[in-house]
PDB file of C-alpha atoms and ligand atoms in Angstrom:
ATOM      1  CA  MET W   1     -81.227-163.537   5.272  1.00  0.00           C
ATOM      2  CA  PHE W   2     -81.267-165.033   1.802  1.00  0.00           C
ATOM      3  CA  ASP W   3     -83.544-162.243   0.573  1.00  0.00           C
ATOM      4  CA  GLN W   4     -81.104-159.696   1.975  1.00  0.00           C
ATOM      5  CA  LEU W   5     -78.265-161.405   0.137  1.00  0.00           C
ATOM      6  CA  ARG W   6     -80.254-161.261  -3.115  1.00  0.00           C
ATOM      7  CA  LEU W   7     -80.827-157.555  -2.575  1.00  0.00           C
ATOM      8  CA  LEU W   8     -77.115-157.024  -1.962  1.00  0.00           C
ATOM      9  CA  VAL W   9     -76.217-158.865  -5.162  1.00  0.00           C
ATOM     10  CA  ARG W  10     -78.528-156.573  -7.140  1.00  0.00           C
ATOM     11  CA  LEU W  11     -77.292-153.520  -5.240  1.00  0.00           C
ATOM     12  CA  GLN W  12     -73.667-154.380  -5.967  1.00  0.00           C
ATOM     13  CA  ALA W  13     -74.397-154.799  -9.682  1.00  0.00           C
ATOM     14  CA  MET W  14     -76.058-151.406  -9.672  1.00  0.00           C
ATOM     15  CA  ASP W  15     -73.227-149.793  -7.698  1.00  0.00           C
ATOM     16  CA  LYS W  16     -70.677-151.261 -10.088  1.00  0.00           C
ATOM     17  CA  THR W  17     -72.540-149.669 -13.006  1.00  0.00           C
ATOM     18  CA  LEU W  18     -72.770-146.383 -11.125  1.00  0.00           C
ATOM     19  CA  PHE W  19     -69.067-146.510 -10.251  1.00  0.00           C
ATOM     20  CA  ASP W  20     -68.104-147.112 -13.892  1.00  0.00           C
ATOM     21  CA  LEU W  21     -70.445-144.355 -15.094  1.00  0.00           C
ATOM     22  CA  ALA W  22     -69.025-141.890 -12.584  1.00  0.00           C
ATOM     23  CA  GLN W  23     -65.497-142.762 -13.713  1.00  0.00           C
ATOM     24  CA  GLU W  24     -66.465-142.255 -17.343  1.00  0.00           C
ATOM     25  CA  ARG W  25     -68.089-138.919 -16.521  1.00  0.00           C
ATOM     26  CA  ASP W  26     -65.277-137.693 -14.274  1.00  0.00           C
ATOM     27  CA  VAL W  27     -62.466-138.070 -16.818  1.00  0.00           C
ATOM     28  CA  ILE W  28     -64.311-135.794 -19.256  1.00  0.00           C
ATOM     29  CA  PRO W  29     -63.458-132.418 -17.629  1.00  0.00           C
ATOM     30  CA  GLY W  30     -59.753-133.361 -17.710  1.00  0.00           C
ATOM     31  CA  ARG W  31     -59.938-134.229 -21.392  1.00  0.00           C
ATOM     32  CA  LEU W  32     -61.720-130.926 -22.086  1.00  0.00           C
ATOM     33  CA  ALA W  33     -58.958-129.080 -20.237  1.00  0.00           C
ATOM     34  CA  ASP W  34     -56.320-130.944 -22.319  1.00  0.00           C
ATOM     35  CA  LEU W  35     -58.043-129.795 -25.509  1.00  0.00           C
ATOM     36  CA  THR W  36     -58.075-126.180 -24.345  1.00  0.00           C
ATOM     37  CA  GLN W  37     -54.435-126.418 -23.273  1.00  0.00           C
ATOM     38  CA  ALA W  38     -53.308-127.837 -26.636  1.00  0.00           C
ATOM     39  CA  GLU W  39     -55.146-125.070 -28.469  1.00  0.00           C
ATOM     40  CA  GLN W  40     -53.717-122.442 -26.146  1.00  0.00           C
ATOM     41  CA  ALA W  41     -50.156-123.751 -26.628  1.00  0.00           C
ATOM     42  CA  LEU W  42     -50.426-123.615 -30.408  1.00  0.00           C
ATOM     43  CA  GLN W  43     -52.062-120.203 -30.254  1.00  0.00           C
ATOM     44  CA  ASN W  44     -49.182-118.917 -28.106  1.00  0.00           C
ATOM     45  CA  GLU W  45     -46.636-120.344 -30.544  1.00  0.00           C
ATOM     46  CA  LEU W  46     -48.470-118.664 -33.404  1.00  0.00           C
ATOM     47  CA  ALA W  47     -48.601-115.342 -31.546  1.00  0.00           C
ATOM     48  CA  THR W  48     -44.854-115.491 -30.763  1.00  0.00           C
ATOM     49  CA  HIS W  49     -43.973-116.084 -34.413  1.00  0.00           C
ATOM     50  CA  GLN W  50     -46.420-113.431 -35.583  1.00  0.00           C
ATOM     51  CA  ALA W  51     -44.786-110.907 -33.224  1.00  0.00           C
ATOM     52  CA  GLN W  52     -41.334-111.794 -34.626  1.00  0.00           C
ATOM     53  CA  LEU W  53     -42.679-111.389 -38.136  1.00  0.00           C
ATOM     54  CA  ASP W  54     -44.167-107.981 -37.297  1.00  0.00           C
ATOM     55  CA  LEU W  55     -40.777-106.845 -35.988  1.00  0.00           C
ATOM     56  CA  LEU W  56     -39.029-108.031 -39.142  1.00  0.00           C
ATOM     57  CA  LEU W  57     -41.602-106.331 -41.374  1.00  0.00           C
ATOM     58  CA  LYS W  58     -40.946-103.114 -39.472  1.00  0.00           C
ATOM     59  CA  ARG W  59     -37.193-103.584 -39.976  1.00  0.00           C
ATOM     60  CA  ARG W  60     -37.728-104.201 -43.677  1.00  0.00           C
ATOM     61  CA  ALA W  61     -39.793-101.009 -43.994  1.00  0.00           C
ATOM     62  CA  ASP W  62     -37.110 -99.034 -42.119  1.00  0.00           C
ATOM     63  CA  GLN W  63     -34.379-100.346 -44.383  1.00  0.00           C
ATOM     64  CA  GLU W  64     -36.391 -99.608 -47.494  1.00  0.00           C
ATOM     65  CA  GLU W  65     -36.814 -96.067 -46.251  1.00  0.00           C
ATOM     66  CA  ILE W  66     -33.067 -95.779 -45.624  1.00  0.00           C
ATOM     67  CA  ALA W  67     -32.400 -97.034 -49.175  1.00  0.00           C
ATOM     68  CA  ASP W  68     -34.787 -94.390 -50.574  1.00  0.00           C
ATOM     69  CA  ASN W  69     -32.944 -91.679 -48.632  1.00  0.00           C
ATOM     70  CA  ILE W  70     -29.553 -92.838 -49.863  1.00  0.00           C
ATOM     71  CA  ARG W  71     -30.812 -92.887 -53.470  1.00  0.00           C
ATOM     72  CA  ALA W  72     -32.138 -89.324 -53.117  1.00  0.00           C
ATOM     73  CA  ARG W  73     -28.774 -88.231 -51.724  1.00  0.00           C
ATOM     74  CA  LEU W  74     -27.020 -89.955 -54.629  1.00  0.00           C
ATOM     75  CA  ARG W  75     -29.223 -88.152 -57.164  1.00  0.00           C
ATOM     76  CA  ARG W  76     -28.397 -84.784 -55.572  1.00  0.00           C
ATOM     77  CA  ALA W  77     -24.663 -85.600 -55.584  1.00  0.00           C
ATOM     78  CA  GLU W  78     -24.865 -86.670 -59.240  1.00  0.00           C
ATOM     79  CA  ASN W  79     -26.541 -83.364 -60.095  1.00  0.00           C
ATOM     80  CA  ARG W  80     -23.786 -81.512 -58.269  1.00  0.00           C
ATOM     81  CA  LEU W  81     -21.203 -83.544 -60.131  1.00  0.00           C
ATOM     82  CA  MET W  82     -22.726 -82.550 -63.480  1.00  0.00           C
ATOM     83  CA  GLY W  83     -22.825 -78.909 -62.528  1.00  0.00           C
ATOM     84  CA  SER W  84     -19.482 -78.782 -60.784  1.00  0.00           C
ATOM     85  CA  LYS W  85     -17.454 -75.750 -61.656  1.00  0.00           C
ATOM     86  CA  SER W  86     -14.228 -76.620 -59.912  1.00  0.00           C
ATOM     87  CA  THR W  87     -12.081 -79.643 -59.305  1.00  0.00           C
ATOM     88  CA  LYS W  88     -12.803 -79.290 -55.599  1.00  0.00           C
ATOM     89  CA  GLU W  89     -16.564 -79.362 -56.161  1.00  0.00           C
ATOM     90  CA  TYR W  90     -16.161 -82.285 -58.557  1.00  0.00           C
ATOM     91  CA  GLN W  91     -14.058 -84.267 -56.114  1.00  0.00           C
ATOM     92  CA  ALA W  92     -16.426 -83.566 -53.194  1.00  0.00           C
ATOM     93  CA  ALA W  93     -19.469 -84.718 -55.242  1.00  0.00           C
ATOM     94  CA  ASN W  94     -17.574 -87.754 -56.475  1.00  0.00           C
ATOM     95  CA  ALA W  95     -16.559 -88.706 -52.917  1.00  0.00           C
ATOM     96  CA  GLU W  96     -20.167 -88.383 -51.778  1.00  0.00           C
ATOM     97  CA  ILE W  97     -21.322 -90.628 -54.640  1.00  0.00           C
ATOM     98  CA  ASP W  98     -18.765 -93.280 -53.720  1.00  0.00           C
ATOM     99  CA  ASP W  99     -19.780 -93.050 -50.103  1.00  0.00           C
ATOM    100  CA  GLY W 100     -23.491 -93.247 -51.010  1.00  0.00           C
ATOM    101  CA  LYS W 101     -22.937 -96.283 -53.206  1.00  0.00           C
ATOM    102  CA  ASP W 102     -21.106 -98.059 -50.367  1.00  0.00           C
ATOM    103  CA  SER W 103     -23.907 -97.256 -47.934  1.00  0.00           C
ATOM    104  CA  LEU W 104     -26.518 -98.460 -50.416  1.00  0.00           C
ATOM    105  CA  LYS W 105     -24.625-101.712 -50.940  1.00  0.00           C
ATOM    106  CA  ASP W 106     -24.396-102.342 -47.170  1.00  0.00           C
ATOM    107  CA  ASN W 107     -28.053-101.507 -46.702  1.00  0.00           C
ATOM    108  CA  ASP W 108     -29.111-103.702 -49.633  1.00  0.00           C
ATOM    109  CA  SER W 109     -27.257-106.715 -48.272  1.00  0.00           C
ATOM    110  CA  GLN W 110     -28.900-106.204 -44.875  1.00  0.00           C
ATOM    111  CA  LEU W 111     -32.264-105.745 -46.571  1.00  0.00           C
ATOM    112  CA  LEU W 112     -31.815-108.965 -48.498  1.00  0.00           C
ATOM    113  CA  GLU W 113     -31.088-110.817 -45.269  1.00  0.00           C
ATOM    114  CA  VAL W 114     -34.218-109.380 -43.634  1.00  0.00           C
ATOM    115  CA  MET W 115     -36.303-110.295 -46.670  1.00  0.00           C
ATOM    116  CA  GLU W 116     -35.091-113.882 -46.489  1.00  0.00           C
ATOM    117  CA  GLN W 117     -35.977-114.017 -42.793  1.00  0.00           C
ATOM    118  CA  VAL W 118     -39.405-112.502 -43.533  1.00  0.00           C
ATOM    119  CA  GLU W 119     -40.064-115.123 -46.174  1.00  0.00           C
ATOM    120  CA  ALA W 120     -39.078-118.009 -43.881  1.00  0.00           C
ATOM    121  CA  LEU W 121     -41.146-116.633 -41.018  1.00  0.00           C
ATOM    122  CA  GLU W 122     -44.152-116.003 -43.235  1.00  0.00           C
ATOM    123  CA  GLN W 123     -44.082-119.656 -44.236  1.00  0.00           C
ATOM    124  CA  LYS W 124     -43.806-120.698 -40.598  1.00  0.00           C
ATOM    125  CA  VAL W 125     -46.692-118.430 -39.524  1.00  0.00           C
ATOM    126  CA  SER W 126     -48.833-119.674 -42.377  1.00  0.00           C
ATOM    127  CA  ALA W 127     -48.137-123.336 -41.507  1.00  0.00           C
ATOM    128  CA  LEU W 128     -48.873-122.683 -37.824  1.00  0.00           C
ATOM    129  CA  GLY W 129     -52.079-120.877 -38.756  1.00  0.00           C
ATOM    130  CA  GLN W 130     -53.137-123.866 -40.832  1.00  0.00           C
ATOM    131  CA  ARG W 131     -52.308-126.269 -38.027  1.00  0.00           C
ATOM    132  CA  PHE W 132     -54.202-124.116 -35.576  1.00  0.00           C
ATOM    133  CA  SER W 133     -57.384-124.032 -37.679  1.00  0.00           C
ATOM    134  CA  GLU W 134     -57.223-127.809 -38.095  1.00  0.00           C
ATOM    135  CA  LEU W 135     -56.701-128.330 -34.377  1.00  0.00           C
ATOM    136  CA  ALA W 136     -59.466-125.869 -33.472  1.00  0.00           C
ATOM    137  CA  ALA W 137     -61.916-127.624 -35.798  1.00  0.00           C
ATOM    138  CA  ALA W 138     -61.032-131.067 -34.410  1.00  0.00           C
ATOM    139  CA  SER W 139     -61.197-129.758 -30.826  1.00  0.00           C
ATOM    140  CA  LYS W 140     -64.584-128.210 -31.437  1.00  0.00           C
ATOM    141  CA  GLU W 141     -65.943-131.493 -32.698  1.00  0.00           C
ATOM    142  CA  GLU W 142     -64.454-133.525 -29.862  1.00  0.00           C
ATOM    143  CA  ARG W 143     -65.575-130.951 -27.299  1.00  0.00           C
ATOM    144  CA  GLY W 144     -69.134-131.221 -28.586  1.00  0.00           C
ATOM    145  CA  GLN W 145     -69.066-135.002 -28.338  1.00  0.00           C
ATOM    146  CA  LEU W 146     -67.544-134.930 -24.852  1.00  0.00           C
ATOM    147  CA  GLU W 147     -70.060-132.398 -23.578  1.00  0.00           C
ATOM    148  CA  GLU W 148     -72.916-134.454 -24.948  1.00  0.00           C
ATOM    149  CA  ARG W 149     -71.446-137.617 -23.423  1.00  0.00           C
ATOM    150  CA  TYR W 150     -71.007-135.871 -20.080  1.00  0.00           C
ATOM    151  CA  HIS W 151     -74.617-134.735 -20.097  1.00  0.00           C
ATOM    152  CA  ASN W 152     -75.913-138.190 -21.050  1.00  0.00           C
ATOM    153  CA  VAL W 153     -73.807-140.066 -18.513  1.00  0.00           C
ATOM    154  CA  ASP W 154     -74.742-137.570 -15.823  1.00  0.00           C
ATOM    155  CA  SER W 155     -78.462-138.064 -16.528  1.00  0.00           C
ATOM    156  CA  GLU W 156     -77.965-141.809 -16.508  1.00  0.00           C
ATOM    157  CA  ILE W 157     -76.234-141.553 -13.147  1.00  0.00           C
ATOM    158  CA  SER W 158     -79.139-139.532 -11.713  1.00  0.00           C
ATOM    159  CA  ARG W 159     -81.659-142.085 -12.952  1.00  0.00           C
ATOM    160  CA  SER W 160     -79.608-145.009 -11.635  1.00  0.00           C
ATOM    161  CA  GLN W 161     -79.143-143.283  -8.298  1.00  0.00           C
ATOM    162  CA  ASN W 162     -82.910-143.039  -7.886  1.00  0.00           C
ATOM    163  CA  LYS W 163     -83.252-146.735  -8.621  1.00  0.00           C
ATOM    164  CA  ARG W 164     -80.399-147.492  -6.259  1.00  0.00           C
ATOM    165  CA  GLN W 165     -82.073-145.463  -3.516  1.00  0.00           C
ATOM    166  CA  LYS W 166     -85.241-147.531  -3.813  1.00  0.00           C
ATOM    167  CA  LEU W 167     -83.341-150.809  -3.781  1.00  0.00           C
ATOM    168  CA  ALA W 168     -81.116-149.744  -0.880  1.00  0.00           C
ATOM    169  CA  GLY W 169     -84.258-148.832   1.068  1.00  0.00           C
ATOM    170  CA  GLN W 170     -85.198-152.513   1.129  1.00  0.00           C
ATOM    171  CA  VAL W 171     -81.883-153.601   2.636  1.00  0.00           C
ATOM    172  CA  ASP W 172     -81.673-154.046   6.400  1.00  0.00           C
ATOM    173  CA  LYS W 173     -80.307-150.765   7.847  1.00  0.00           C
ATOM    174  CA  ALA W 174     -77.341-152.210   9.766  1.00  0.00           C
ATOM    175  CA  LEU W 175     -76.365-154.409   6.820  1.00  0.00           C
ATOM    176  CA  LEU W 176     -76.582-151.463   4.423  1.00  0.00           C
ATOM    177  CA  LYS W 177     -74.376-149.455   6.734  1.00  0.00           C
ATOM    178  CA  ASP W 178     -71.726-152.220   6.676  1.00  0.00           C
ATOM    179  CA  TYR W 179     -72.098-152.589   2.928  1.00  0.00           C
ATOM    180  CA  ASP W 180     -71.694-148.845   2.254  1.00  0.00           C
ATOM    181  CA  PHE W 181     -68.762-148.600   4.643  1.00  0.00           C
ATOM    182  CA  ILE W 182     -66.899-151.445   2.920  1.00  0.00           C
ATOM    183  CA  ARG W 183     -67.845-150.123  -0.523  1.00  0.00           C
ATOM    184  CA  GLN W 184     -66.288-146.758   0.208  1.00  0.00           C
ATOM    185  CA  ALA W 185     -63.144-148.328   1.669  1.00  0.00           C
ATOM    186  CA  ARG W 186     -62.762-150.912  -1.114  1.00  0.00           C
ATOM    187  CA  ASP W 187     -62.908-149.077  -4.470  1.00  0.00           C
ATOM    188  CA  GLY W 188     -66.675-149.306  -4.832  1.00  0.00           C
ATOM    189  CA  VAL W 189     -66.881-153.095  -4.410  1.00  0.00           C
ATOM    190  CA  ALA W 190     -68.390-154.269  -1.109  1.00  0.00           C
ATOM    191  CA  LEU W 191     -69.726-157.635  -2.182  1.00  0.00           C
ATOM    192  CA  ALA W 192     -67.604-160.416  -3.619  1.00  0.00           C
ATOM    193  CA  ALA W 193     -68.637-163.687  -5.234  1.00  0.00           C
ATOM    194  CA  VAL W 194     -66.788-166.763  -3.979  1.00  0.00           C
ATOM    195  CA  SER W 195     -66.270-169.305  -6.710  1.00  0.00           C
ATOM    196  CA  GLU W 196     -64.815-172.765  -5.998  1.00  0.00           C
ATOM    197  CA  GLY W 197     -63.638-171.580  -2.617  1.00  0.00           C
ATOM    198  CA  VAL W 198     -61.833-168.479  -3.899  1.00  0.00           C
ATOM    199  CA  CYS W 199     -62.887-164.835  -3.424  1.00  0.00           C
ATOM    200  CA  THR W 200     -63.221-163.540  -7.002  1.00  0.00           C
ATOM    201  CA  VAL W 201     -62.238-160.005  -6.005  1.00  0.00           C
ATOM    202  CA  CYS W 202     -59.100-160.508  -3.885  1.00  0.00           C
ATOM    203  CA  HIS W 203     -58.366-164.029  -5.253  1.00  0.00           C
ATOM    204  CA  MET W 204     -57.644-165.480  -1.825  1.00  0.00           C
ATOM    205  CA  GLY W 205     -58.998-168.845  -0.733  1.00  0.00           C
ATOM    206  CA  ILE W 206     -61.753-169.217   1.862  1.00  0.00           C
ATOM    207  CA  PRO W 207     -61.183-171.985   4.473  1.00  0.00           C
ATOM    208  CA  PRO W 208     -63.242-175.087   3.508  1.00  0.00           C
ATOM    209  CA  GLN W 209     -65.346-174.936   6.658  1.00  0.00           C
ATOM    210  CA  GLN W 210     -66.345-171.328   5.952  1.00  0.00           C
ATOM    211  CA  PHE W 211     -67.010-172.160   2.331  1.00  0.00           C
ATOM    212  CA  ASN W 212     -69.416-174.884   3.429  1.00  0.00           C
ATOM    213  CA  GLU W 213     -71.206-172.399   5.669  1.00  0.00           C
ATOM    214  CA  LEU W 214     -71.346-169.909   2.819  1.00  0.00           C
ATOM    215  CA  GLN W 215     -73.094-172.423   0.580  1.00  0.00           C
ATOM    216  CA  ARG W 216     -75.920-172.732   3.105  1.00  0.00           C
ATOM    217  CA  MET W 217     -76.707-169.042   2.494  1.00  0.00           C
ATOM    218  CA  ASP W 218     -78.396-168.564   5.810  1.00  0.00           C
ATOM    219  CA  LYS W 219     -76.159-165.719   7.033  1.00  0.00           C
ATOM    220  CA  ILE W 220     -74.085-162.858   5.693  1.00  0.00           C
ATOM    221  CA  MET W 221     -70.372-163.660   5.787  1.00  0.00           C
ATOM    222  CA  SER W 222     -67.138-161.761   5.051  1.00  0.00           C
ATOM    223  CA  CYS W 223     -64.043-162.669   3.073  1.00  0.00           C
ATOM    224  CA  PRO W 224     -61.322-163.377   5.656  1.00  0.00           C
ATOM    225  CA  SER W 225     -58.742-161.643   3.413  1.00  0.00           C
ATOM    226  CA  CYS W 226     -60.365-158.537   1.901  1.00  0.00           C
ATOM    227  CA  ARG W 227     -63.245-158.229   4.395  1.00  0.00           C
ATOM    228  CA  ARG W 228     -65.801-157.767   1.684  1.00  0.00           C
ATOM    229  CA  LEU W 229     -69.217-159.343   2.166  1.00  0.00           C
ATOM    230  CA  ILE W 230     -69.329-162.607   0.242  1.00  0.00           C
ATOM    231  CA  TYR W 231     -71.800-164.900  -1.460  1.00  0.00           C
ATOM    232  CA  TRP W 232     -71.572-168.245  -3.197  1.00  0.00           C
ATOM    233  CA  ALA W 233     -71.081-167.575  -6.925  1.00  0.00           C
ATOM    234  CA  GLU W 234     -72.485-170.930  -8.053  1.00  0.00           C
ATOM    235  CA  ALA W 235     -75.797-170.501  -6.184  1.00  0.00           C
ATOM    236  CA  GLU W 236     -78.490-171.028  -8.817  1.00  0.00           C
ATOM    237  CA  GLN W 237     -80.951-168.993  -6.751  1.00  0.00           C
ATOM    238  CA  LEU W 238     -78.689-165.926  -7.023  1.00  0.00           C
ATOM    239  CA  LYS W 239     -77.723-166.260 -10.664  1.00  0.00           C
ATOM    240  CA  GLN W 240     -81.021-164.855 -11.859  1.00  0.00           C
ATOM    241  CA  ASP W 241     -80.202-161.608 -10.051  1.00  0.00           C
ATOM    242  CA  LEU W 242     -76.984-161.076 -11.979  1.00  0.00           C
TER     243      LEU W 242
HETATM  244 ZN1   ZN A 301     -61.768-161.290  -0.738  1.00  0.00          ZN
END
């Protein structure tokens, strides 16, 4: 039975490593998704602002065209004013000039407002574009590191699983079945060391009589509190396996 206990101690150490490796590997896809999401969010923000800017640029072009039309109308009215042959013609041309000047003034003030908005939005788009390139570069680097890490950890897991398979093959079948059952039900830890009468995993005390039995190491025992298989932590014969 002592040999079986030694095997379990080694198996548990290996399973703990495997458990930690799997945890390290399994958080990587989530982190990769976070990176993509952050990039996507910034890209959407950039696209929204760019679309607003495009609209404003269109409005600016429209208003510039309107201004050109008003100026052309003003020039024609001024020509008519110069060539007017009657007071009526003169007054009509003059009224059109006044009207044109008012329209131009209104349009210019609107144009100025649009130009200010364009300028502010151009700055915003440019800053967002800068932020996006920085984020994309940092993401690319981190993504590369994460993918490499994932690959390495995954290979390490495969190698360790082969070793684990060989070791598990030496454990008594019924005992291995118990061990694996407890391991799956207890967060990957099926075997607990008992040090100075206390289970080091659940931190509950073992009755003195049971602790004495445990120290004899001639049978496999369970923690009365957490039900994990237990061994005596201070056993010199087991320390070399840790
Ligand atoms: Zn326990």
